GROMACS .gro file of C-alpha atoms in nm:
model
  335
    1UNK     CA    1   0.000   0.000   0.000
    2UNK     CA    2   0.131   0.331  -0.074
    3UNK     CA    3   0.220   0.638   0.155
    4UNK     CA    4  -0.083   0.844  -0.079
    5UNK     CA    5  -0.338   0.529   0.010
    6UNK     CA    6  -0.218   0.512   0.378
    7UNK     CA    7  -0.262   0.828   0.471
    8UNK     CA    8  -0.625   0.893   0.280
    9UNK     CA    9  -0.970   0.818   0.435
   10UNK     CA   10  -1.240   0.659   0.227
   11UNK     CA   11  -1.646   0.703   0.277
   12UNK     CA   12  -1.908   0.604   0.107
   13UNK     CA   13  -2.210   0.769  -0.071
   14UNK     CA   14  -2.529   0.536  -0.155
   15UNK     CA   15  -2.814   0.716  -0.330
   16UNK     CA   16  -3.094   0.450  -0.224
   17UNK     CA   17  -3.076   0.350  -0.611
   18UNK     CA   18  -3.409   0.141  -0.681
   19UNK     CA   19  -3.373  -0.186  -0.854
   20UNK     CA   20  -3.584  -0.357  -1.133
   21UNK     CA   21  -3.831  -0.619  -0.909
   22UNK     CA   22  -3.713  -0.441  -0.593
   23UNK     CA   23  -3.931  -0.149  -0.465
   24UNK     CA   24  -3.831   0.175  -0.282
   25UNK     CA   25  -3.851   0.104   0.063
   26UNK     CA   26  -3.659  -0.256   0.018
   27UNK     CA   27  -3.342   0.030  -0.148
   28UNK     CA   28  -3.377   0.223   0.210
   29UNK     CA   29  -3.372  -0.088   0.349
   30UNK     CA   30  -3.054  -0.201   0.174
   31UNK     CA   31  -2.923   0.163   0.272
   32UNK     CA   32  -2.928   0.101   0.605
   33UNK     CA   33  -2.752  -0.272   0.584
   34UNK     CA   34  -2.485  -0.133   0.367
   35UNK     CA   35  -2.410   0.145   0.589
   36UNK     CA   36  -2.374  -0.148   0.870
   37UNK     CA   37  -2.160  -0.322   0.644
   38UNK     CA   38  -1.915  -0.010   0.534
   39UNK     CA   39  -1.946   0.022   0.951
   40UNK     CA   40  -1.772  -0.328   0.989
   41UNK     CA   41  -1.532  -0.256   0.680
   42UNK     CA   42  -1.396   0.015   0.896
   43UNK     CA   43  -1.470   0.361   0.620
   44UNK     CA   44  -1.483   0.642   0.777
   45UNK     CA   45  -1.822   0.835   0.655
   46UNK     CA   46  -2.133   0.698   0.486
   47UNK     CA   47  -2.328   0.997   0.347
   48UNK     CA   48  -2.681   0.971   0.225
   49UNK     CA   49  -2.827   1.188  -0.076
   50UNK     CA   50  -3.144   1.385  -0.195
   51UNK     CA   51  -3.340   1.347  -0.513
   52UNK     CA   52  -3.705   1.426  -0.608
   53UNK     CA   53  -3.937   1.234  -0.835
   54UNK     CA   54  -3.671   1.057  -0.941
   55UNK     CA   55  -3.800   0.666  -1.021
   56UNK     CA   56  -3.451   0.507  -0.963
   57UNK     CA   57  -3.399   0.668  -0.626
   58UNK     CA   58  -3.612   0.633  -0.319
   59UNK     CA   59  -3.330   0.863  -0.164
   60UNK     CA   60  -3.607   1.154  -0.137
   61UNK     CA   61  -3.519   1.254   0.299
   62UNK     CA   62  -3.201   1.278   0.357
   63UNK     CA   63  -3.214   1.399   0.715
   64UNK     CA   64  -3.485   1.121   0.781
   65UNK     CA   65  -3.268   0.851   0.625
   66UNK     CA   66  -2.955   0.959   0.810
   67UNK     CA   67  -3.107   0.919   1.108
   68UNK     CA   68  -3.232   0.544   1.039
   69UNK     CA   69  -2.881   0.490   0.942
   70UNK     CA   70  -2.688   0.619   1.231
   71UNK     CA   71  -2.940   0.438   1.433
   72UNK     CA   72  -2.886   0.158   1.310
   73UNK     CA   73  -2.453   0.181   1.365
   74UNK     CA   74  -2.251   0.302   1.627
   75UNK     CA   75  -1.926   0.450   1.495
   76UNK     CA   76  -1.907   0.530   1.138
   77UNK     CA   77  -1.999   0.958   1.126
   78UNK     CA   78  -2.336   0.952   0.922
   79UNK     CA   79  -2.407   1.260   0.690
   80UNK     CA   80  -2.573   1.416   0.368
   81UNK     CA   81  -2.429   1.395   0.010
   82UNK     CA   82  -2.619   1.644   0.012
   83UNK     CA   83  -2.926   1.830   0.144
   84UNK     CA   84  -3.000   2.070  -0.192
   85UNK     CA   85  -3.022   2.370   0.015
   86UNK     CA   86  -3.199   2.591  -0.228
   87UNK     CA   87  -3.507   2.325  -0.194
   88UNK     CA   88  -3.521   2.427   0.198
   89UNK     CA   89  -3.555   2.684   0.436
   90UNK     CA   90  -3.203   2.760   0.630
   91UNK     CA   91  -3.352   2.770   0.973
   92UNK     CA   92  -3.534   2.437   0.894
   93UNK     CA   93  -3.239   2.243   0.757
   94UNK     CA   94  -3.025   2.356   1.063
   95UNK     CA   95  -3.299   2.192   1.314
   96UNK     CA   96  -3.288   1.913   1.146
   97UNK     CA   97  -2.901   1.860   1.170
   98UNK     CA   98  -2.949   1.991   1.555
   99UNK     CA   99  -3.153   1.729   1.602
  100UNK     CA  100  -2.953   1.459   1.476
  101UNK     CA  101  -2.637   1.595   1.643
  102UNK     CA  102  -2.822   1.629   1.998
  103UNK     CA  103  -2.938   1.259   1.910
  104UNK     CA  104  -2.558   1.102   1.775
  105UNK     CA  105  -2.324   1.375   1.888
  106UNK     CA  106  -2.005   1.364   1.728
  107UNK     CA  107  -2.092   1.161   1.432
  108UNK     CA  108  -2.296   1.435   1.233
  109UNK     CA  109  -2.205   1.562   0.864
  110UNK     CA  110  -2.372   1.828   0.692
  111UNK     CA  111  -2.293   1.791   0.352
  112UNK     CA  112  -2.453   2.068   0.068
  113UNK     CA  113  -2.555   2.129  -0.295
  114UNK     CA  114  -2.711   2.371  -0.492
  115UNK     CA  115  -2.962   2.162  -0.714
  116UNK     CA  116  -3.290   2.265  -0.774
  117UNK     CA  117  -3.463   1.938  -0.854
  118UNK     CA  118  -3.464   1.698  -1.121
  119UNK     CA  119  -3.733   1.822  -1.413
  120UNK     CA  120  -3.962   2.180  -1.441
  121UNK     CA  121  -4.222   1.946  -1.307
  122UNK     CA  122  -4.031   1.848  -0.978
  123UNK     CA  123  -3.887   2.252  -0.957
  124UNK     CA  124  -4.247   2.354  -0.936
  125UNK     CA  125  -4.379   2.069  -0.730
  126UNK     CA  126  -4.103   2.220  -0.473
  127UNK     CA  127  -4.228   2.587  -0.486
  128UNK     CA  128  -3.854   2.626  -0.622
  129UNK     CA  129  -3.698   2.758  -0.975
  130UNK     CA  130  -3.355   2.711  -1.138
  131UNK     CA  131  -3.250   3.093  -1.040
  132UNK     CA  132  -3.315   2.979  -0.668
  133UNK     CA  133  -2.983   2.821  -0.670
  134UNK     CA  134  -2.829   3.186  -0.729
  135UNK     CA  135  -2.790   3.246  -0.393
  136UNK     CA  136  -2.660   2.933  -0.263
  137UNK     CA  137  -2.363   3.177  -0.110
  138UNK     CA  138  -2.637   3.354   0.095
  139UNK     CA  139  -2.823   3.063   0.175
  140UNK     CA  140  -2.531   2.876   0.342
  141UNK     CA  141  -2.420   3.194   0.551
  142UNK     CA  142  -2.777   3.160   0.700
  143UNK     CA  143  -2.746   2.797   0.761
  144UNK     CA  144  -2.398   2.855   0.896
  145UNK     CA  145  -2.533   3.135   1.121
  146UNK     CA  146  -2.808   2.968   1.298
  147UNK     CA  147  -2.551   2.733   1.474
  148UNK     CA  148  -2.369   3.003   1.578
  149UNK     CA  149  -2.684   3.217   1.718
  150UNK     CA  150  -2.587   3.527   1.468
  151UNK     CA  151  -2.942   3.565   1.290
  152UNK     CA  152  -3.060   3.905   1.294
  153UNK     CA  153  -3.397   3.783   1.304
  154UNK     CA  154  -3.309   3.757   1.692
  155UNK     CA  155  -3.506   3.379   1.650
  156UNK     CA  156  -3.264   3.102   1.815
  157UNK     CA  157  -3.263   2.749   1.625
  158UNK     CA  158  -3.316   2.461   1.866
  159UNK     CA  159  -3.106   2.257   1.914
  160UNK     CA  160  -2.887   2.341   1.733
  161UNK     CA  161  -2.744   2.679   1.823
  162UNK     CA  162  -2.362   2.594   2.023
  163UNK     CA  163  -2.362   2.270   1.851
  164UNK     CA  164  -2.082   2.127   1.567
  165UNK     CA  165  -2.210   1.994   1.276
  166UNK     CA  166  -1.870   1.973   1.035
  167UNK     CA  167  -2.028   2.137   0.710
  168UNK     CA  168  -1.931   2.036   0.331
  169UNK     CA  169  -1.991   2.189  -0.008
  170UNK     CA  170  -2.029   1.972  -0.280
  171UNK     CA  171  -1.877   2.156  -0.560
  172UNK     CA  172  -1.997   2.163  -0.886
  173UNK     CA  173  -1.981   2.471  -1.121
  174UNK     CA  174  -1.938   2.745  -0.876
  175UNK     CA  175  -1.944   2.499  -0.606
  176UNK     CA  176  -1.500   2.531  -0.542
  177UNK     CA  177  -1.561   2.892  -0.518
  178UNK     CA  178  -1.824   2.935  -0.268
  179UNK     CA  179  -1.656   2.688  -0.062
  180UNK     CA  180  -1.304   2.858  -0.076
  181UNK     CA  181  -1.482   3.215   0.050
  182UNK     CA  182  -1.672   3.017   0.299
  183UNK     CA  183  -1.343   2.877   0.447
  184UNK     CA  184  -1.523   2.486   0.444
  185UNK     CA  185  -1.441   2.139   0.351
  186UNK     CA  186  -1.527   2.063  -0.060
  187UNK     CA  187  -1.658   1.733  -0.203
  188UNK     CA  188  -1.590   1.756  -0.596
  189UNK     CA  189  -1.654   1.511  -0.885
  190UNK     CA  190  -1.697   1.315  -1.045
  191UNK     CA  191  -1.348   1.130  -1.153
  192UNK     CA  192  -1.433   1.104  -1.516
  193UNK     CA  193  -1.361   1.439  -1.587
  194UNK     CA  194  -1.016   1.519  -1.446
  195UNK     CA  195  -0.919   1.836  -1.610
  196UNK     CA  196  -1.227   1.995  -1.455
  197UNK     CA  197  -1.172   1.819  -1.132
  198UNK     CA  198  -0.823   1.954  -1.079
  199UNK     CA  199  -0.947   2.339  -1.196
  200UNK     CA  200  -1.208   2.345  -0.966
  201UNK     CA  201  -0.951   2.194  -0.645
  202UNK     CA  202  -0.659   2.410  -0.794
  203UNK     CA  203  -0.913   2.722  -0.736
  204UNK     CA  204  -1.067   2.648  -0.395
  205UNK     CA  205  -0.713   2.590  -0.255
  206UNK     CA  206  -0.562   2.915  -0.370
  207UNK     CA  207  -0.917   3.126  -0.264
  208UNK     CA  208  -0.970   2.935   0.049
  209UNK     CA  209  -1.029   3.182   0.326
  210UNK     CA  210  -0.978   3.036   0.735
  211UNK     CA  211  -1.293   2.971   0.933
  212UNK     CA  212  -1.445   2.879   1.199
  213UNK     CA  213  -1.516   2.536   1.039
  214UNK     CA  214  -1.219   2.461   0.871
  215UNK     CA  215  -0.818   2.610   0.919
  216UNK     CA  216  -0.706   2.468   0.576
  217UNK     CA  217  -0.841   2.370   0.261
  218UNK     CA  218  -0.980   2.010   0.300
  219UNK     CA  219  -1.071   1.837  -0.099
  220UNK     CA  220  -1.287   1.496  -0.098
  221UNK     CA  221  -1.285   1.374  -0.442
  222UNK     CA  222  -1.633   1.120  -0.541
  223UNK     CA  223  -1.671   0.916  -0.790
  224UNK     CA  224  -1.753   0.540  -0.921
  225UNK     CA  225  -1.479   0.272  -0.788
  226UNK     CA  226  -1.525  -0.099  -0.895
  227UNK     CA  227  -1.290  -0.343  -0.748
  228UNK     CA  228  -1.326  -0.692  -0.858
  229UNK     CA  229  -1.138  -1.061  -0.873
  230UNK     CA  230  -1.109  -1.024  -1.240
  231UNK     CA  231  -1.099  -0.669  -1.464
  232UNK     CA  232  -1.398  -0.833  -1.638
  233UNK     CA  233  -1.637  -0.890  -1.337
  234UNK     CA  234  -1.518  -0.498  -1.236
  235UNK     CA  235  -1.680  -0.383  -1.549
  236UNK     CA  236  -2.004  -0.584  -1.510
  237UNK     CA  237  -2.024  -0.384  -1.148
  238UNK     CA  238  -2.069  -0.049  -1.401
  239UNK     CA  239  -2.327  -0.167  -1.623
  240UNK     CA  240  -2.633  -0.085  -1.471
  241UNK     CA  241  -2.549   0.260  -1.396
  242UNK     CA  242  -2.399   0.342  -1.716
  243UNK     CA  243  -2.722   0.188  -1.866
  244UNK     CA  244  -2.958   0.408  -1.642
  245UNK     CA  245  -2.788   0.706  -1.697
  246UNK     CA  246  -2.805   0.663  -2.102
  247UNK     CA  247  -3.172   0.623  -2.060
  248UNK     CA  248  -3.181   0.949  -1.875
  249UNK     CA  249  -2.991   1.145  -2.102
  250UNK     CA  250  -3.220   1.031  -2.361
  251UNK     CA  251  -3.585   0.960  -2.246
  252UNK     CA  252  -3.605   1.193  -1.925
  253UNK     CA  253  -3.634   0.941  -1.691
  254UNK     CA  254  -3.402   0.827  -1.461
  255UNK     CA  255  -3.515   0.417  -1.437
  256UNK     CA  256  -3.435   0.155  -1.160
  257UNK     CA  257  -3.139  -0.013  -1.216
  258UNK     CA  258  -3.144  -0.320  -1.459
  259UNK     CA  259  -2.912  -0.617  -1.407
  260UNK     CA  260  -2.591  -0.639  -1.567
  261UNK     CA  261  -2.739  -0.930  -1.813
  262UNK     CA  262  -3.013  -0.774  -1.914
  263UNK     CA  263  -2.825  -0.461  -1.982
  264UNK     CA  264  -2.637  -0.671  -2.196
  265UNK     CA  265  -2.953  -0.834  -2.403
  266UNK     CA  266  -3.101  -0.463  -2.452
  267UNK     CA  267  -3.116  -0.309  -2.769
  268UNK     CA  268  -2.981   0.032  -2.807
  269UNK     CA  269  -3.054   0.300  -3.055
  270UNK     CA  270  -2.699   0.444  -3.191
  271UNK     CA  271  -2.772   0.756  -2.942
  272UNK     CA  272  -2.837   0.564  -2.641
  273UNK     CA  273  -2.521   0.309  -2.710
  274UNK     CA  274  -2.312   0.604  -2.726
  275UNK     CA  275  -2.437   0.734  -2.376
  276UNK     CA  276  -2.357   0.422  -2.281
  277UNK     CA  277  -2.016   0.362  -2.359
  278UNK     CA  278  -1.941   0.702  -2.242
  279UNK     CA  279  -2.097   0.576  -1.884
  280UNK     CA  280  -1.854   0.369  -1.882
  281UNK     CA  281  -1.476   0.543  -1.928
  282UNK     CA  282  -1.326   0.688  -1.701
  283UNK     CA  283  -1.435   0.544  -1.357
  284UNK     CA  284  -1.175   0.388  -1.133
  285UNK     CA  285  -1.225  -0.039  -1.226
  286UNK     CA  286  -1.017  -0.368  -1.183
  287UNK     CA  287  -0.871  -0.553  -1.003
  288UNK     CA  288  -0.718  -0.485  -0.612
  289UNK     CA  289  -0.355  -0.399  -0.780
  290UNK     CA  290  -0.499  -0.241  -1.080
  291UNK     CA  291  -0.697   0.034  -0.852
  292UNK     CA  292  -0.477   0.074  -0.611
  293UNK     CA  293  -0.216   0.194  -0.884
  294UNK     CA  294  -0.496   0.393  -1.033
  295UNK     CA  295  -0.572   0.542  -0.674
  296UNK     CA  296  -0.235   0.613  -0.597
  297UNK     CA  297  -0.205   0.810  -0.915
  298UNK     CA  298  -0.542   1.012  -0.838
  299UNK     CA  299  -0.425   1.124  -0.480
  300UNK     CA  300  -0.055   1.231  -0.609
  301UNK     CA  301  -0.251   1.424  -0.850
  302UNK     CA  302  -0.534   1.613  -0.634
  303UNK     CA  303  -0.381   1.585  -0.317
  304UNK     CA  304  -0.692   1.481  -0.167
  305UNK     CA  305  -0.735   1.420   0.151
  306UNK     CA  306  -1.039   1.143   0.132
  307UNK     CA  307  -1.231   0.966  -0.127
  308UNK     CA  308  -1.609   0.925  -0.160
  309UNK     CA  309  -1.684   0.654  -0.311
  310UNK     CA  310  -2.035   0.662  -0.503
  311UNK     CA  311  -2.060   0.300  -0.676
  312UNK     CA  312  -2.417   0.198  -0.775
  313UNK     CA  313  -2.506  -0.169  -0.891
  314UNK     CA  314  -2.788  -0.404  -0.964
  315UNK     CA  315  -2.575  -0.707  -0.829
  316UNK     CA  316  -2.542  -0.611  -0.428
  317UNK     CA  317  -2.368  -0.892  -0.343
  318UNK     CA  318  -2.077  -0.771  -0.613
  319UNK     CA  319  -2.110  -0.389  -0.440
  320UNK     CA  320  -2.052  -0.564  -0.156
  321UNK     CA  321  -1.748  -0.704  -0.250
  322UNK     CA  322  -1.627  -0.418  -0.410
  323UNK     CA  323  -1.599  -0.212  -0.073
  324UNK     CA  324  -1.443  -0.508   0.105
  325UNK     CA  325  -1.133  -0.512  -0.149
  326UNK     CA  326  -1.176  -0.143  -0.163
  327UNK     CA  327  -1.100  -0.092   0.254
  328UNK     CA  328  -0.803  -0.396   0.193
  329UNK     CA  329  -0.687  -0.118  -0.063
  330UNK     CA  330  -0.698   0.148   0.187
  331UNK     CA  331  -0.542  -0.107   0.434
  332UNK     CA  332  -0.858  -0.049   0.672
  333UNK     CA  333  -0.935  -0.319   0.966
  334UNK     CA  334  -1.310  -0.459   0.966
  335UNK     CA  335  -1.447  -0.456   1.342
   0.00000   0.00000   0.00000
């Protein structure tokens, strides 16, 4: 294992991704066992993540489905990747992470994003517009301000004013930026597009302003890692997803995930096919030795300090497996 490896913490995002014959609440379900399993594995974070309307994500609460899952474990910090804070009041959002801190102190993240839902149809359902996410800047210094009782409203959030809830930007687009100025922690993806990656990290570190919340510029990269016995049975793991997003990109809906052989039987117009194979370059897939060389090279060249690792599947038993050669990777001791 290398120095890079050794000295990086990995987490885990699941979105709740609905599978084909498997309903919503069976993908919460699954949430909640993997984050007991990634517990055991010995990662460090397992964030949860917010989507509206969407049929291939039951994912819709965060805050509600962080709270089954740090019920449900007793070490591993629990958090959002992400709460879309333009979809929510400030004062509301920072009651609900009060809450969960009062209730699991110490193992609380607050990661988020800037969406504004999914469609038109799921912006308007929310009361919410695409300009909304304009003032994400704004809307974070709120958030940020109720835990430290500075909201000249003179109204006090409970709990959660005098609490510590370690707050992260996920940074896409302006996302590096608004971090940087807000002196916090940035989550930025995804690993298929490097060039933009390493812009958006080279940018936050030299405009990142000292806070409260953070001393130094902290980067956690995300994206899709496959780790497999063979480089074959890696790519299978990528299928699914790569299949679901094509769909997307070309029908409007994002579907449940299919598995990996009937991915394989589906006929694809020339558009979709080329979604497709795009899905499927540049993620981080092999074998243990063929990742960990590809890891190593992706720390050296972000100087990250973690990895969130965002893997979706049809096969759970192969996700599974994934993280468990993943945290050998990482040189991590299961409990």
């Amino acid at each position: 294992m290398s120095s890079a490896i050794a000295e990086t913490r990995f987490s885990v995002l699941d979105r709740s991704r609905t599978r084909e014959g498997h309903d919503g609440a069976e993908a919460l379900r699954e949430t909640v066992g993997l984050a007991q399993e990634m517990e055991r594995l010995g990662y460090h974070r397992f964030w949860v993540s917010e989507h509206h309307g969407v049929p291939g994500v039951a994912g819709s609460a965060p805050t509600v489905l962080a709270s089954a899952v740090a019920a449900a474990t007793r070490t591993i910090r629990v958090g959002t990747g992400g709460v879309m804070l333009p979809n929510h009041r400030p004062l509301v959002v920072a009651e609900q992470f009060g809450v969960l801190e009062a209730l699991f102190p110490g193992r609380i993240d607050m990661g988020l994003g800037r969406s504004v839902g999914f469609t038109d149809g799921v912006r308007r359902a929310l009361g919410r517009d695409k300009d909304d996410a304009d003032d994400f800047a704004g809307q974070l210094d709120e958030l940020l301000g109720w835990f430290r009782g500075t909201s000249a409203t003179g109204v006090h959030a409970r709990p959660t004013e005098g609490l510590t809830v370690p707050p992260f930007v996920l940074a896409m687009g302006e996302g590096a930026a608004i971090a940087a100025r807000a002196g916090l922690p940035m989550v930025i993806g995804d690993l298929r597009n490097r060039e933009r990656m390493l812009r958006g990290i080279e940018l936050y570190r030299e405009t990142f302003r000292p806070s409260v919340w953070a001393s130094e510029p902290y980067v956690v990269v995300s994206g899709t890692i496959a780790v497999a016995r063979t480089p074959q049975d890696a790519h299978r793991i990528l299928l699914s997803e790569a299949w679901s997003m094509a769909h997307a990109r070309t029908r409007g809906t994002f579907p449940p995930l299919p598995s990996a052989e009937r991915v394989e039987s589906l006929p694809m117009t020339d558009k979709e096919r080329g979604f497709y194979e795009a899905g499927l370059v540049g993620h981080i897939a092999g074998t243990e030795d063929e990742v960990a060389h590809e890891l190593e090279g992706l720390l050296k060249e972000t100087g990250a300090q973690e990895v969130l690792v965002t893997t979706s599947t049809y096969d759970r038993a192969a996700l599974v497996d994934s993280y468990g050669r993943l945290a050998r990777i990482a040189g991590q001791t299961p409990a």
